[in-house]
Tab-separated table of C-alpha atoms and ligand atoms in Angstrom:
chain	number	residue	atom	x	y	z
A	421	UNK	CA	-19.513	-32.612	0.715
A	422	UNK	CA	-18.496	-28.605	0.718
A	423	UNK	CA	-20.863	-26.452	-0.906
A	424	UNK	CA	-17.606	-24.262	-1.968
A	425	UNK	CA	-13.666	-25.064	-2.484
A	426	UNK	CA	-11.392	-22.191	-2.158
A	427	UNK	CA	-8.413	-22.624	-3.762
A	428	UNK	CA	-5.579	-20.390	-2.421
A	429	UNK	CA	-5.453	-19.063	1.114
A	430	UNK	CA	-4.232	-15.992	0.472
A	431	UNK	CA	-5.816	-12.616	1.640
A	432	UNK	CA	-8.283	-13.494	-1.615
A	433	UNK	CA	-9.371	-16.287	-0.821
A	434	UNK	CA	-9.554	-15.926	3.377
A	435	UNK	CA	-11.849	-12.855	2.541
A	436	UNK	CA	-13.664	-15.211	0.607
A	437	UNK	CA	-13.755	-17.805	2.953
A	438	UNK	CA	-14.807	-15.865	5.940
A	439	UNK	CA	-17.955	-14.379	4.306
A	440	UNK	CA	-18.773	-17.496	2.966
A	441	UNK	CA	-18.763	-19.214	6.626
A	442	UNK	CA	-20.917	-16.311	8.036
A	443	UNK	CA	-23.480	-16.868	5.292
A	444	UNK	CA	-23.487	-20.795	6.520
A	445	UNK	CA	-22.233	-22.221	3.468
A	446	UNK	CA	-19.888	-24.899	4.311
A	447	UNK	CA	-16.272	-23.936	3.066
A	448	UNK	CA	-13.152	-25.568	2.482
A	449	UNK	CA	-9.852	-23.762	1.533
A	450	UNK	CA	-6.930	-25.863	0.087
A	451	UNK	CA	-3.512	-24.323	0.628
A	452	UNK	CA	-0.064	-26.057	-0.668
A	453	UNK	CA	1.875	-23.583	1.061
A	454	UNK	CA	1.772	-21.531	3.742
A	455	UNK	CA	-1.347	-19.611	5.334
A	456	UNK	CA	-1.783	-16.111	3.958
A	457	UNK	CA	0.171	-16.548	0.750
A	458	UNK	CA	1.854	-13.895	-0.673
A	459	UNK	CA	2.108	-11.654	3.295
A	460	UNK	CA	4.798	-14.338	4.135
A	461	UNK	CA	7.384	-12.547	2.209
A	462	UNK	CA	6.636	-8.982	2.603
A	463	UNK	CA	8.405	-7.011	5.578
A	464	UNK	CA	6.202	-4.116	6.088
A	465	UNK	CA	2.834	-3.105	5.067
A	466	UNK	CA	1.498	0.284	5.613
A	467	UNK	CA	-1.677	0.528	3.337
A	468	UNK	CA	-3.121	-2.465	5.287
A	469	UNK	CA	-6.533	-0.682	6.966
A	470	UNK	CA	-6.393	-1.035	10.522
A	471	UNK	CA	-3.013	-1.459	11.009
A	472	UNK	CA	-0.955	1.802	10.785
A	473	UNK	CA	2.496	-0.890	10.008
A	474	UNK	CA	3.027	-4.511	10.646
A	475	UNK	CA	4.818	-7.118	8.869
A	476	UNK	CA	3.826	-9.397	6.322
A	477	UNK	CA	3.915	-12.881	8.213
A	478	UNK	CA	1.937	-10.974	11.589
A	479	UNK	CA	-0.920	-9.775	9.360
A	480	UNK	CA	-0.878	-13.700	8.124
A	481	UNK	CA	-1.219	-14.954	11.325
A	482	UNK	CA	-3.694	-12.190	12.693
A	483	UNK	CA	-5.680	-13.757	9.018
A	484	UNK	CA	-5.164	-17.031	10.264
A	485	UNK	CA	-6.698	-16.715	13.902
A	486	UNK	CA	-9.385	-15.382	12.095
A	487	UNK	CA	-10.128	-18.203	9.772
A	488	UNK	CA	-9.728	-21.028	13.728
A	489	UNK	CA	-12.400	-18.343	15.368
A	490	UNK	CA	-14.773	-19.203	12.109
A	491	UNK	CA	-13.810	-22.749	12.627
A	492	UNK	CA	-13.322	-22.704	8.580
A	493	UNK	CA	-11.772	-25.942	7.342
A	494	UNK	CA	-8.544	-25.477	5.390
A	495	UNK	CA	-5.866	-28.356	4.655
A	496	UNK	CA	-2.358	-28.118	3.303
A	497	UNK	CA	-2.699	-29.348	-0.330
A	498	UNK	CA	-1.596	-28.998	-3.671
A	499	UNK	CA	-4.208	-28.923	-6.172
A	500	UNK	CA	-3.396	-30.627	-9.014
A	501	UNK	CA	-6.322	-30.681	-11.679
A	502	UNK	CA	-9.853	-29.443	-11.230
A	503	UNK	CA	-12.745	-31.437	-13.587
A	504	UNK	CA	-16.071	-29.813	-14.715
A	505	UNK	CA	-19.008	-32.748	-14.534
A	506	UNK	CA	-22.058	-32.268	-12.820
A	507	UNK	CA	-20.196	-31.468	-9.690
A	508	UNK	CA	-16.794	-30.484	-9.678
A	509	UNK	CA	-13.472	-32.769	-8.826
A	510	UNK	CA	-10.250	-31.021	-7.678
A	511	UNK	CA	-7.553	-33.838	-7.433
A	512	UNK	CA	-4.999	-32.687	-4.712
A	513	UNK	CA	-1.794	-34.140	-4.605
A	514	UNK	CA	-3.283	-36.291	-1.352
A	515	UNK	CA	-7.112	-36.066	-1.800
A	516	UNK	CA	-10.208	-35.929	-4.336
A	517	UNK	CA	-12.680	-33.146	-3.329
A	518	UNK	CA	-16.015	-32.574	-4.907
A	519	UNK	CA	-18.019	-29.784	-4.649
A	520	UNK	CA	-20.761	-27.452	-6.527
A	521	UNK	CA	-18.176	-24.303	-6.382
A	522	UNK	CA	-14.980	-23.606	-6.985
A	523	UNK	CA	-13.053	-20.171	-5.997
A	524	UNK	CA	-9.786	-19.570	-7.800
A	525	UNK	CA	-7.389	-18.251	-5.362
A	526	UNK	CA	-3.968	-18.940	-6.251
A	527	UNK	CA	-2.184	-15.546	-7.161
A	528	UNK	CA	0.712	-15.268	-9.916
A	529	UNK	CA	4.184	-16.150	-9.463
A	530	UNK	CA	7.798	-14.347	-9.905
A	531	UNK	CA	8.810	-13.327	-13.309
A	532	UNK	CA	12.502	-14.584	-13.869
A	533	UNK	CA	15.382	-13.201	-15.974
A	534	UNK	CA	15.121	-15.834	-18.282
A	535	UNK	CA	19.107	-15.537	-18.372
A	536	UNK	CA	21.616	-19.184	-19.046
A	537	UNK	CA	22.488	-20.593	-15.565
A	538	UNK	CA	19.439	-18.747	-13.374
A	539	UNK	CA	18.017	-21.916	-12.637
A	540	UNK	CA	20.560	-23.084	-10.934
A	541	UNK	CA	21.587	-20.014	-8.956
A	542	UNK	CA	17.837	-19.915	-7.520
A	543	UNK	CA	19.167	-19.739	-3.703
A	544	UNK	CA	22.429	-19.389	-4.289
A	545	UNK	CA	22.429	-15.814	-5.155
A	546	UNK	CA	19.476	-15.342	-7.433
A	547	UNK	CA	16.048	-14.670	-4.955
A	548	UNK	CA	12.669	-13.238	-5.569
A	549	UNK	CA	11.732	-13.156	-1.608
A	550	UNK	CA	13.765	-10.555	0.477
A	551	UNK	CA	12.321	-11.129	3.394
A	552	UNK	CA	13.412	-15.172	3.313
A	553	UNK	CA	16.945	-14.543	1.829
A	554	UNK	CA	17.887	-11.154	2.885
A	555	UNK	CA	19.335	-12.089	5.804
A	556	UNK	CA	22.270	-14.494	4.039
A	557	UNK	CA	23.524	-11.192	2.269
A	558	UNK	CA	24.290	-9.402	5.489
A	559	UNK	CA	27.390	-6.673	4.463
A	560	UNK	CA	27.526	-8.062	0.974
A	561	UNK	CA	26.860	-5.993	-2.026
A	562	UNK	CA	23.590	-6.919	-4.119
A	563	UNK	CA	21.588	-6.061	-7.135
A	564	UNK	CA	17.652	-5.604	-7.463
A	565	UNK	CA	15.963	-6.186	-10.492
A	566	UNK	CA	12.925	-3.858	-11.542
A	567	UNK	CA	11.556	-0.107	-10.813
A	568	UNK	CA	7.607	-0.585	-9.422
A	569	UNK	CA	6.404	-1.163	-5.901
A	570	UNK	CA	7.579	-4.245	-4.425
A	571	UNK	CA	11.567	-3.673	-6.094
A	572	UNK	CA	11.673	-0.558	-4.088
A	573	UNK	CA	10.047	-1.709	-1.235
A	574	UNK	CA	12.187	-4.516	-0.933
A	575	UNK	CA	15.374	-2.134	-1.125
A	576	UNK	CA	14.377	-0.380	1.471
A	577	UNK	CA	14.107	-3.520	3.648
A	578	UNK	CA	17.513	-4.753	2.754
A	579	UNK	CA	19.531	-1.169	2.729
A	580	UNK	CA	19.228	-1.992	6.449
A	581	UNK	CA	20.998	-5.723	6.272
A	582	UNK	CA	23.292	-5.653	2.938
A	583	UNK	CA	26.090	-3.201	2.420
A	584	UNK	CA	25.645	-1.843	-0.934
A	585	UNK	CA	22.788	-2.091	-3.574
A	586	UNK	CA	22.132	-1.245	-7.086
A	587	UNK	CA	18.520	-1.137	-8.608
A	588	UNK	CA	19.136	-2.020	-12.469
A	589	UNK	CA	16.136	-0.644	-14.195
A	590	UNK	CA	15.535	-1.019	-17.670
A	591	UNK	CA	14.023	2.041	-18.487
A	592	UNK	CA	15.191	5.531	-17.489
A	593	UNK	CA	12.396	6.354	-14.987
A	594	UNK	CA	10.941	4.422	-11.722
A	595	UNK	CA	7.513	3.583	-11.818
A	596	UNK	CA	6.953	3.371	-7.998
A	597	UNK	CA	5.101	5.374	-5.426
A	598	UNK	CA	6.045	8.754	-4.590
A	599	UNK	CA	6.471	7.830	-1.021
A	600	UNK	CA	8.766	5.346	-2.053
A	601	UNK	CA	10.892	6.782	-4.748
A	602	UNK	CA	11.843	9.846	-2.774
A	603	UNK	CA	13.077	7.308	0.944
A	604	UNK	CA	15.044	5.032	-2.039
A	605	UNK	CA	16.967	8.197	-3.116
A	606	UNK	CA	17.329	9.413	0.141
A	607	UNK	CA	18.982	5.887	1.106
A	608	UNK	CA	22.941	6.616	1.392
A	609	UNK	CA	23.909	2.847	-0.050
A	610	UNK	CA	21.652	2.136	-2.732
A	611	UNK	CA	22.427	3.419	-6.227
A	612	UNK	CA	20.230	3.151	-9.095
A	613	UNK	CA	21.746	2.169	-12.599
A	614	UNK	CA	18.734	3.559	-15.600
A	615	UNK	CA	18.787	1.740	-18.918
A	616	UNK	CA	20.552	-1.303	-17.846
A	617	UNK	CA	19.797	-4.646	-17.682
A	618	UNK	CA	21.606	-7.555	-16.454
A	619	UNK	CA	22.800	-9.563	-19.757
A	620	UNK	CA	24.782	-12.628	-17.976
A	621	UNK	CA	25.290	-14.022	-14.328
A	622	UNK	CA	29.002	-14.525	-13.734
A	623	UNK	CA	29.343	-18.430	-11.969
A	624	UNK	CA	31.949	-19.588	-9.198
A	625	UNK	CA	31.746	-22.363	-6.699
A	626	UNK	CA	28.318	-23.121	-7.306
A	627	UNK	CA	27.407	-19.327	-6.275
A	628	UNK	CA	26.253	-16.072	-8.157
A	629	UNK	CA	29.807	-14.395	-8.289
A	630	UNK	CA	28.852	-11.146	-10.286
A	631	UNK	CA	26.448	-10.159	-13.079
A	632	UNK	CA	26.996	-8.731	-16.591
A	633	UNK	CA	25.189	-5.050	-17.375
A	634	UNK	CA	24.467	-4.173	-21.052
A	635	UNK	CA	26.628	-7.041	-22.517
A	636	UNK	CA	29.890	-4.772	-21.145
A	637	UNK	CA	31.202	-4.474	-17.347
A	638	UNK	CA	30.919	-7.050	-15.169
A	639	UNK	CA	29.005	-6.512	-11.042
A	640	UNK	CA	30.687	-7.802	-8.404
A	641	UNK	CA	27.266	-8.864	-6.035
A	642	UNK	CA	26.970	-11.894	-4.200
A	643	UNK	CA	22.777	-12.037	-4.658
A	644	UNK	CA	20.153	-10.041	-7.023
A	645	UNK	CA	16.653	-9.793	-5.986
A	646	UNK	CA	14.202	-10.133	-9.129
A	647	UNK	CA	11.040	-7.634	-9.048
A	648	UNK	CA	10.293	-7.929	-12.898
A	649	UNK	CA	6.371	-8.439	-12.457
A	650	UNK	CA	4.243	-12.037	-12.490
A	651	UNK	CA	2.752	-14.767	-14.247
A	652	UNK	CA	-0.344	-16.282	-13.124
A	653	UNK	CA	-0.506	-19.423	-11.693
A	654	UNK	CA	-3.523	-21.434	-13.239
A	655	UNK	CA	-1.504	-24.449	-14.538
A	656	UNK	CA	-3.584	-26.812	-12.703
A	657	UNK	CA	-7.294	-24.808	-14.104
A	658	UNK	CA	-8.973	-27.173	-17.063
A	659	UNK	CA	-8.006	-25.021	-19.967
A	660	UNK	CA	-11.612	-24.529	-20.999
A	661	UNK	CA	-11.908	-21.814	-18.516
A	662	UNK	CA	-10.457	-18.648	-20.538
A	663	UNK	CA	-7.227	-16.733	-20.085
A	664	UNK	CA	-7.140	-12.826	-21.396
A	665	UNK	CA	-4.065	-12.122	-23.496
A	666	UNK	CA	-1.196	-12.257	-20.621
A	667	UNK	CA	-2.946	-15.761	-19.564
A	668	UNK	CA	-4.936	-14.571	-16.090
A	669	UNK	CA	-8.337	-16.031	-15.891
A	670	UNK	CA	-11.116	-14.344	-17.413
A	671	UNK	CA	-14.633	-13.282	-15.437
A	672	UNK	CA	-17.597	-11.168	-15.024
A	673	UNK	CA	-18.272	-8.313	-13.138
A	674	UNK	CA	-18.910	-11.442	-10.303
A	675	UNK	CA	-15.857	-13.037	-10.761
A	676	UNK	CA	-17.284	-16.002	-12.290
A	677	UNK	CA	-15.642	-17.498	-14.982
A	678	UNK	CA	-17.221	-18.798	-18.219
A	679	UNK	CA	-17.726	-22.637	-16.080
A	680	UNK	CA	-20.692	-21.404	-14.180
A	681	UNK	CA	-19.679	-22.478	-10.452
A	682	UNK	CA	-16.046	-21.731	-11.246
A	683	UNK	CA	-15.015	-17.927	-10.000
A	684	UNK	CA	-11.427	-16.636	-9.910
A	685	UNK	CA	-10.273	-13.248	-7.359
A	686	UNK	CA	-7.922	-11.606	-6.181
A	687	UNK	CA	-4.304	-11.632	-8.256
A	688	UNK	CA	-5.538	-14.943	-10.069
A	689	UNK	CA	-7.717	-12.655	-12.440
A	690	UNK	CA	-5.530	-9.342	-13.819
A	691	UNK	CA	-6.647	-6.628	-11.132
A	692	UNK	CA	-5.321	-3.293	-11.916
A	693	UNK	CA	-4.083	-2.595	-8.631
A	694	UNK	CA	-2.643	-5.468	-7.139
A	695	UNK	CA	-2.779	-4.983	-3.296
A	696	UNK	CA	-3.941	-7.092	0.180
A	697	UNK	CA	-7.086	-4.783	0.406
A	698	UNK	CA	-8.193	-4.917	-3.435
A	699	UNK	CA	-7.860	-8.973	-3.608
A	700	UNK	CA	-9.662	-9.141	-0.307
A	701	UNK	CA	-12.245	-7.234	-1.643
A	702	UNK	CA	-12.627	-9.292	-4.711
A	703	UNK	CA	-13.022	-12.043	-2.318
A	704	UNK	CA	-16.056	-10.899	-0.324
A	705	UNK	CA	-17.785	-9.937	-3.491
A	706	UNK	CA	-17.394	-13.380	-5.265
A	707	UNK	CA	-18.664	-14.593	-1.829
A	708	UNK	CA	-21.748	-12.151	-1.354
A	709	UNK	CA	-23.015	-13.175	-4.879
A	710	UNK	CA	-22.320	-16.950	-4.504
A	711	UNK	CA	-24.259	-16.437	-1.008
A	712	UNK	CA	-27.091	-14.780	-2.468
A	713	UNK	CA	-27.506	-17.350	-5.100
A	714	UNK	CA	-27.643	-20.242	-2.965
A	715	UNK	CA	-30.213	-18.894	-1.093
B	2089	FAD	C1	7.807	-8.046	-2.298
B	2089	FAD	C2	5.851	-7.510	-1.976
B	2089	FAD	C3	5.787	-6.301	-1.315
B	2089	FAD	C4	4.395	-6.307	-1.405
B	2089	FAD	N1	3.818	-5.293	-0.453
B	2089	FAD	C5	2.501	-5.062	-0.491
B	2089	FAD	C6	2.216	-3.967	0.369
B	2089	FAD	O1	2.608	-3.034	1.471
B	2089	FAD	N2	0.676	-3.582	0.611
B	2089	FAD	C7	-0.469	-4.187	-0.540
B	2089	FAD	O2	-1.849	-3.916	0.153
B	2089	FAD	N3	0.032	-5.566	-1.063
B	2089	FAD	C8	1.383	-5.717	-1.036
B	2089	FAD	N4	1.821	-6.640	-1.998
B	2089	FAD	C9	0.938	-7.549	-2.437
B	2089	FAD	C10	0.216	-8.583	-2.663
B	2089	FAD	O3	0.828	-9.460	-1.579
B	2089	FAD	C11	-1.351	-9.289	-3.390
B	2089	FAD	O4	-1.607	-7.834	-3.481
B	2089	FAD	C12	-2.211	-9.998	-2.481
B	2089	FAD	O5	-0.859	-11.093	-1.674
B	2089	FAD	C13	-2.491	-10.918	-3.537
B	2089	FAD	O6	-3.293	-11.746	-2.873
B	2089	FAD	P1	-3.865	-13.270	-2.964
B	2089	FAD	O7	-4.466	-14.036	-2.419
B	2089	FAD	O8	-4.678	-12.873	-4.819
B	2089	FAD	O9	-2.624	-14.234	-3.474
B	2089	FAD	P2	-1.753	-14.654	-3.017
B	2089	FAD	O10	-1.306	-14.256	-1.745
B	2089	FAD	O11	-0.249	-14.945	-4.231
B	2089	FAD	O12	-1.695	-16.109	-2.361
B	2089	FAD	C14	-2.462	-17.086	-3.763
B	2089	FAD	C15	-2.121	-18.591	-2.478
B	2089	FAD	O13	-2.339	-19.412	-3.249
B	2089	FAD	C16	-1.863	-20.485	-3.495
B	2089	FAD	N5	-1.612	-21.872	-4.175
B	2089	FAD	C17	-1.404	-21.325	-5.474
B	2089	FAD	N6	-1.466	-22.293	-6.347
B	2089	FAD	C18	-1.740	-23.164	-5.040
B	2089	FAD	C19	-2.292	-24.667	-5.491
B	2089	FAD	N7	-2.212	-25.367	-7.053
B	2089	FAD	N8	-3.331	-25.429	-4.608
B	2089	FAD	C20	-3.309	-25.259	-3.251
B	2089	FAD	N9	-3.044	-23.394	-3.285
B	2089	FAD	C21	-2.177	-22.506	-4.374
B	2089	FAD	C22	-0.284	-20.209	-2.900
B	2089	FAD	O14	0.701	-21.233	-2.224
B	2089	FAD	C23	-0.657	-18.840	-2.028
B	2089	FAD	O15	-0.722	-19.045	-0.749
B	2089	FAD	C24	2.896	-6.773	-2.047
B	2089	FAD	C25	3.983	-8.160	-2.997
B	2089	FAD	C26	5.069	-8.492	-2.913
B	2089	FAD	C27	5.482	-9.271	-4.057
């Protein structure tokens, strides 16, 4: 039996696993998709110490190497249920596991536009991952929705692939770091439309053909990349675990939820600055706390 099972193998879960293993605890990580989590979708990272510039997939690979070097067990299985009995029982799509402690590091999922036809256009014009889908829009016109760091970072990446980018933001100003705003404003094929919202999607031959803006003009674009925020990814977590008003898991200073032995870290909680380094920090803190209490 494992002392602790971590759900999610992004930067938060990986950091926790490294500290737990080095504290001599028996640890398993369960990941439904790819080791590295969201890192696999990021073009360039320039604010993670130790790497002045690195692609997300390369950083994910470095983290995976460290997991292997430490001989930490991990399995690619999606967790679908957790039960809180004498021991905790985790059900995945393949197995059932018993453990004394669980760390939920399952991150969050991108919000969608909530428009008619959006669902059927995902992968056919609508995307939330520039690094995954950008190349399909080579030399085409696209739009990006959102004015935060992620939206601008991905606009800069896509500007080297596509023909023209229109950034649509609901408010009258961008909400990103100054240096990103400067770079975007200096990029000749990026245009920003303030106070603008997509009000309808135009579909032709099962693909996106254009977008209606503010119930008026139609902008002909082949793709729309959506970066308008996130929702917590915790449907599999038992309802007894308390959530905040945005639906994120509530934790105390040690990242423990209201259920003893169930912890939550990284972007599974409403972390103020959602960054790789802050996600890693929560993983280290929770692991050291658990290790201290298991001595
Ligand atoms: C476009 C973009 C650009 C970014 N750029 C930067 C940047 O330059 N610098 C920076 O510091 N941060 C950046 N970030 C933020 C950074 O990616 C996050 O802060 C970080 O990935 C959070 O780590 P995490 O481990 O909490 O969650 P995640 O990375 O989201 O990992 C969660 C993991 O849990 C897994 N999971 C979910 N549900 C289950 C389940 N039921 N069963 C098993 N596994 C499950 C997921 O598959 C995923 O692998 C960027 C984010 C985006 C979207």
